[in-house]
Amino acid sequence: SYELTQPHSVSVSPGQTASITCSGDKLGDKYVSWYQQTPGQSPVLVIYQDIKRRSGIFERFSGSNSGNTATLTISGTQAMDEGDYYCQAWDSSTVVFGGGTKLTVL
Amino acid sequence: QVQLQESGPGLVKPSETLSLTCNVSGYSISTGYYWGWIRQPPGKGLEWIGSKFHSGSTYYNPSLKSRVTISLHTSKNQFSLNLTSVTAADTAVYYCARGEGGSYWAFDYWGQGTLVTVPS
């Protein structure tokens, strides 16, 4: 079965750029979506089709996908961006989620 | 505005069937999109259970396929999840979600989630 691998945690200082990676075999050939989940809340779609930002999502969120790695980039990270981030793709008629990355804004 | 709301028992005995319903407002499920379920065990990540298209196409997680049924109830604008033969490993927050499927997948609307506990 297809697997998506994310780092367990990422730390960033306020105002700096955070990069969260998602790795999978030939992931660049698939579309990737990203979700943000803050404590006690439902996941929120942030990025879809690799690079498209969902309406209402801050412009500091951007995505890319090439080769075996997709990346969610948060520019000018703010404290409100703390939470868990999940990548997701579609493979062999199955939705696959990455294990999630905890973003800490120190 | 599209809204989804899960309902169902919070406690299910081992070996029994977990049944949840998702009520949808603000959009008719018979119009389009995939309608499905995603779960999250306490303190863990997201696991897709399955999704069903308004016209009938259905996809299930292979690891759960033998125990899962997702049904659409268009007259009530609801859809449901049945998961049979549950064990403690099925304890999780269950989310219903609307999915954009096809060449790409993305879940753009989610319910608030409902915790289902299966005691060991």
CSV table of C-alpha atoms in Angstrom, one decimal:
chain,number,residue,atom,x,y,z
A,1,SER,CA,0.0,0.0,0.0
A,2,TYR,CA,1.1,3.6,-0.7
A,3,GLU,CA,2.7,5.5,2.2
A,4,LEU,CA,3.2,9.2,2.8
A,5,THR,CA,5.9,10.1,5.3
A,6,GLN,CA,6.0,13.4,7.2
A,7,PRO,CA,8.4,14.6,9.9
A,8,HIS,CA,6.9,14.1,13.4
A,9,SER,CA,7.5,17.8,14.4
A,10,VAL,CA,8.8,21.1,13.0
A,11,SER,CA,9.6,24.2,15.0
A,12,VAL,CA,9.8,27.7,13.8
A,13,SER,CA,10.2,31.2,15.3
A,14,PRO,CA,7.5,33.7,14.8
A,15,GLY,CA,7.8,35.6,11.5
A,16,GLN,CA,10.1,32.9,10.0
A,17,THR,CA,9.3,30.4,7.3
A,18,ALA,CA,8.2,26.9,8.1
A,19,SER,CA,8.5,24.1,5.6
A,20,ILE,CA,6.6,20.8,6.2
A,21,THR,CA,7.5,17.9,3.9
A,22,CYS,CA,5.6,14.9,2.7
A,23,SER,CA,7.4,12.1,0.9
A,24,GLY,CA,6.1,9.2,-1.2
A,25,ASP,CA,7.1,7.2,-4.2
A,26,LYS,CA,6.7,9.4,-7.3
A,27,LEU,CA,4.5,11.7,-5.3
A,28,GLY,CA,5.1,14.4,-7.9
A,29,ASP,CA,2.9,12.4,-10.3
A,30,LYS,CA,0.0,12.7,-7.9
A,31,TYR,CA,-2.0,15.6,-6.5
A,32,VAL,CA,-1.5,16.5,-2.9
A,33,SER,CA,-3.8,18.2,-0.4
A,34,TRP,CA,-2.8,19.7,2.9
A,35,TYR,CA,-4.9,20.0,6.1
A,36,GLN,CA,-4.4,22.0,9.3
A,37,GLN,CA,-5.8,20.7,12.6
A,38,THR,CA,-5.7,22.8,15.7
A,39,PRO,CA,-6.3,21.2,19.1
A,40,GLY,CA,-9.9,20.0,19.6
A,41,GLN,CA,-10.9,21.1,16.1
A,42,SER,CA,-11.7,19.3,12.8
A,43,PRO,CA,-9.1,19.4,10.0
A,44,VAL,CA,-9.3,22.3,7.6
A,45,LEU,CA,-8.3,22.1,4.0
A,46,VAL,CA,-5.5,24.5,3.3
A,47,ILE,CA,-4.0,23.5,0.0
A,48,TYR,CA,-5.3,21.3,-2.8
A,49,GLN,CA,-4.0,20.2,-6.2
A,50,ASP,CA,-0.5,20.7,-4.9
A,51,ILE,CA,-0.5,24.5,-5.1
A,52,LYS,CA,-4.1,25.9,-4.9
A,53,ARG,CA,-5.0,27.7,-1.8
A,54,ARG,CA,-8.5,27.2,-0.6
A,55,SER,CA,-10.7,30.4,-0.4
A,56,GLY,CA,-10.2,32.1,2.9
A,57,ILE,CA,-6.8,30.7,3.6
A,58,PHE,CA,-4.1,33.2,4.3
A,59,GLU,CA,-1.7,33.9,1.5
A,60,ARG,CA,1.3,33.0,3.6
A,61,PHE,CA,0.3,29.3,3.0
A,62,SER,CA,1.7,27.8,-0.2
A,63,GLY,CA,2.4,24.4,-1.6
A,64,SER,CA,4.7,22.6,-4.1
A,65,ASN,CA,5.1,19.1,-5.3
A,66,SER,CA,7.9,17.5,-7.3
A,67,GLY,CA,9.8,14.3,-7.5
A,68,ASN,CA,9.1,12.3,-4.4
A,69,THR,CA,8.4,15.3,-2.1
A,70,ALA,CA,5.5,17.7,-1.5
A,71,THR,CA,6.1,20.7,0.7
A,72,LEU,CA,3.8,23.0,2.6
A,73,THR,CA,5.4,26.4,3.2
A,74,ILE,CA,4.2,28.9,5.7
A,75,SER,CA,5.8,32.3,5.2
A,76,GLY,CA,5.9,34.7,8.1
A,77,THR,CA,4.6,32.1,10.5
A,78,GLN,CA,2.3,33.3,13.3
A,79,ALA,CA,1.4,31.8,16.6
A,80,MET,CA,-2.1,31.0,15.3
A,81,ASP,CA,-0.5,28.6,12.8
A,82,GLU,CA,0.5,26.1,15.5
A,83,GLY,CA,-1.2,22.8,15.1
A,84,ASP,CA,-1.0,19.5,13.2
A,85,TYR,CA,-0.6,19.4,9.5
A,86,TYR,CA,-1.5,16.4,7.3
A,87,CYS,CA,-0.7,15.7,3.7
A,88,GLN,CA,-3.1,13.6,1.6
A,89,ALA,CA,-3.0,11.9,-1.8
A,90,TRP,CA,-4.9,9.5,-3.9
A,91,ASP,CA,-3.4,6.2,-5.0
A,92,SER,CA,-4.9,3.0,-6.4
A,93,SER,CA,-8.4,4.1,-5.6
A,94,THR,CA,-7.5,4.8,-2.0
A,95,VAL,CA,-7.2,8.1,-0.1
A,96,VAL,CA,-3.9,8.1,1.8
A,97,PHE,CA,-3.0,10.5,4.7
A,98,GLY,CA,0.5,11.2,6.0
A,99,GLY,CA,1.1,10.6,9.6
A,100,GLY,CA,1.0,14.3,10.5
A,101,THR,CA,3.5,17.0,11.5
A,102,LYS,CA,3.2,19.0,14.7
A,103,LEU,CA,4.1,22.6,14.0
A,104,THR,CA,5.4,24.5,17.0
A,105,VAL,CA,5.9,28.3,16.9
A,106,LEU,CA,8.4,29.1,19.5
B,1,GLN,CA,-23.0,27.4,3.7
B,2,VAL,CA,-22.3,23.7,3.7
B,3,GLN,CA,-22.5,22.1,7.1
B,4,LEU,CA,-22.1,18.5,8.3
B,5,GLN,CA,-23.1,17.1,11.6
B,6,GLU,CA,-22.4,13.6,12.9
B,7,SER,CA,-24.7,11.7,15.2
B,8,GLY,CA,-24.8,8.3,16.8
B,9,PRO,CA,-23.9,6.3,19.9
B,10,GLY,CA,-20.7,7.2,21.8
B,11,LEU,CA,-20.2,3.7,23.1
B,12,VAL,CA,-20.3,0.5,21.2
B,13,LYS,CA,-19.7,-2.9,22.6
B,14,PRO,CA,-17.0,-5.2,21.1
B,15,SER,CA,-18.2,-7.4,18.2
B,16,GLU,CA,-21.2,-5.1,17.6
B,17,THR,CA,-21.9,-2.7,14.7
B,18,LEU,CA,-20.9,0.9,14.9
B,19,SER,CA,-23.6,3.1,13.1
B,20,LEU,CA,-23.2,6.8,12.5
B,21,THR,CA,-25.2,9.3,10.5
B,22,CYS,CA,-24.1,12.6,8.9
B,23,ASN,CA,-26.7,15.2,8.4
B,24,VAL,CA,-25.8,17.7,5.6
B,25,SER,CA,-27.2,21.2,5.2
B,26,GLY,CA,-26.5,23.9,2.7
B,27,TYR,CA,-26.0,21.4,-0.2
B,28,SER,CA,-27.9,18.5,-1.7
B,29,ILE,CA,-25.9,15.3,-1.6
B,30,SER,CA,-27.7,14.1,-4.7
B,31,THR,CA,-26.1,17.0,-6.7
B,32,GLY,CA,-22.5,16.0,-6.6
B,33,TYR,CA,-19.3,15.3,-4.7
B,34,TYR,CA,-18.2,12.3,-2.7
B,35,TRP,CA,-19.5,11.8,0.9
B,36,GLY,CA,-17.5,9.9,3.3
B,37,TRP,CA,-15.9,9.1,6.6
B,38,ILE,CA,-12.5,9.7,8.2
B,39,ARG,CA,-11.5,8.7,11.7
B,40,GLN,CA,-8.8,9.7,14.2
B,41,PRO,CA,-7.8,7.5,17.1
B,42,PRO,CA,-7.1,9.5,20.3
B,43,GLY,CA,-3.7,11.2,19.9
B,44,LYS,CA,-3.1,9.7,16.5
B,45,GLY,CA,-3.4,10.7,12.8
B,46,LEU,CA,-6.2,10.6,10.3
B,47,GLU,CA,-7.4,7.4,8.6
B,48,TRP,CA,-9.7,7.5,5.6
B,49,ILE,CA,-12.6,5.0,5.9
B,50,GLY,CA,-14.4,5.4,2.6
B,51,SER,CA,-16.3,7.7,0.3
B,52,LYS,CA,-19.4,7.3,-1.9
B,53,PHE,CA,-20.3,9.4,-4.9
B,54,HIS,CA,-23.8,10.8,-5.3
B,55,SER,CA,-24.3,8.5,-8.4
B,56,GLY,CA,-23.2,5.4,-6.6
B,57,SER,CA,-19.4,4.9,-7.0
B,58,THR,CA,-17.9,3.8,-3.7
B,59,TYR,CA,-14.4,3.5,-2.5
B,60,TYR,CA,-13.3,2.0,0.8
B,61,ASN,CA,-10.0,1.7,2.6
B,62,PRO,CA,-8.7,-1.8,1.8
B,63,SER,CA,-7.9,-2.4,5.4
B,64,LEU,CA,-11.5,-1.8,6.5
B,65,LYS,CA,-13.4,-2.8,3.3
B,66,SER,CA,-14.7,-6.1,4.6
B,67,ARG,CA,-16.4,-4.4,7.6
B,68,VAL,CA,-17.6,-1.1,6.1
B,69,THR,CA,-20.7,0.1,4.4
B,70,ILE,CA,-21.4,3.7,3.5
B,71,SER,CA,-24.9,4.6,2.3
B,72,LEU,CA,-26.5,7.8,1.0
B,73,HIS,CA,-30.0,8.7,2.1
B,74,THR,CA,-30.9,11.5,-0.4
B,75,SER,CA,-34.5,12.1,0.7
B,76,LYS,CA,-33.1,13.1,4.1
B,77,ASN,CA,-29.9,14.6,2.8
B,78,GLN,CA,-28.0,12.3,5.1
B,79,PHE,CA,-25.4,9.6,4.7
B,80,SER,CA,-24.4,6.8,7.1
B,81,LEU,CA,-21.5,4.6,8.2
B,82,ASN,CA,-21.8,1.0,9.3
B,83,LEU,CA,-18.7,-0.7,10.7
B,84,THR,CA,-19.2,-4.3,11.8
B,85,SER,CA,-17.4,-6.4,14.4
B,86,VAL,CA,-15.8,-3.6,16.2
B,87,THR,CA,-12.9,-3.9,18.6
B,88,ALA,CA,-11.1,-1.5,20.9
B,89,ALA,CA,-8.9,-0.6,17.9
B,90,ASP,CA,-11.9,1.1,16.3
B,91,THR,CA,-12.1,3.7,19.2
B,92,ALA,CA,-11.7,7.1,17.5
B,93,VAL,CA,-13.2,10.4,16.6
B,94,TYR,CA,-15.2,9.8,13.5
B,95,TYR,CA,-15.6,12.7,11.0
B,96,CYS,CA,-17.9,12.9,8.1
B,97,ALA,CA,-16.6,15.0,5.2
B,98,ARG,CA,-17.4,16.1,1.6
B,99,GLY,CA,-14.8,15.1,-0.9
B,100,GLU,CA,-13.8,16.4,-4.3
B,101,GLY,CA,-12.8,13.3,-6.2
B,102,GLY,CA,-11.6,12.4,-9.7
B,103,SER,CA,-8.1,13.3,-10.8
B,104,TYR,CA,-7.4,14.7,-7.3
B,105,TRP,CA,-9.0,14.3,-3.9
B,106,ALA,CA,-9.6,17.0,-1.3
B,107,PHE,CA,-12.0,17.1,1.6
B,108,ASP,CA,-13.4,20.7,1.8
B,109,TYR,CA,-16.1,20.4,4.5
B,110,TRP,CA,-15.9,18.4,7.7
B,111,GLY,CA,-18.2,17.7,10.6
B,112,GLN,CA,-17.1,18.5,14.1
B,113,GLY,CA,-16.5,14.9,14.8
B,114,THR,CA,-18.0,12.4,17.2
B,115,LEU,CA,-16.0,10.2,19.6
B,116,VAL,CA,-16.9,6.5,19.5
B,117,THR,CA,-15.5,4.3,22.2
B,118,VAL,CA,-15.3,0.5,22.1
B,119,PRO,CA,-14.2,-0.8,25.5
B,120,SER,CA,-11.6,-3.5,25.6
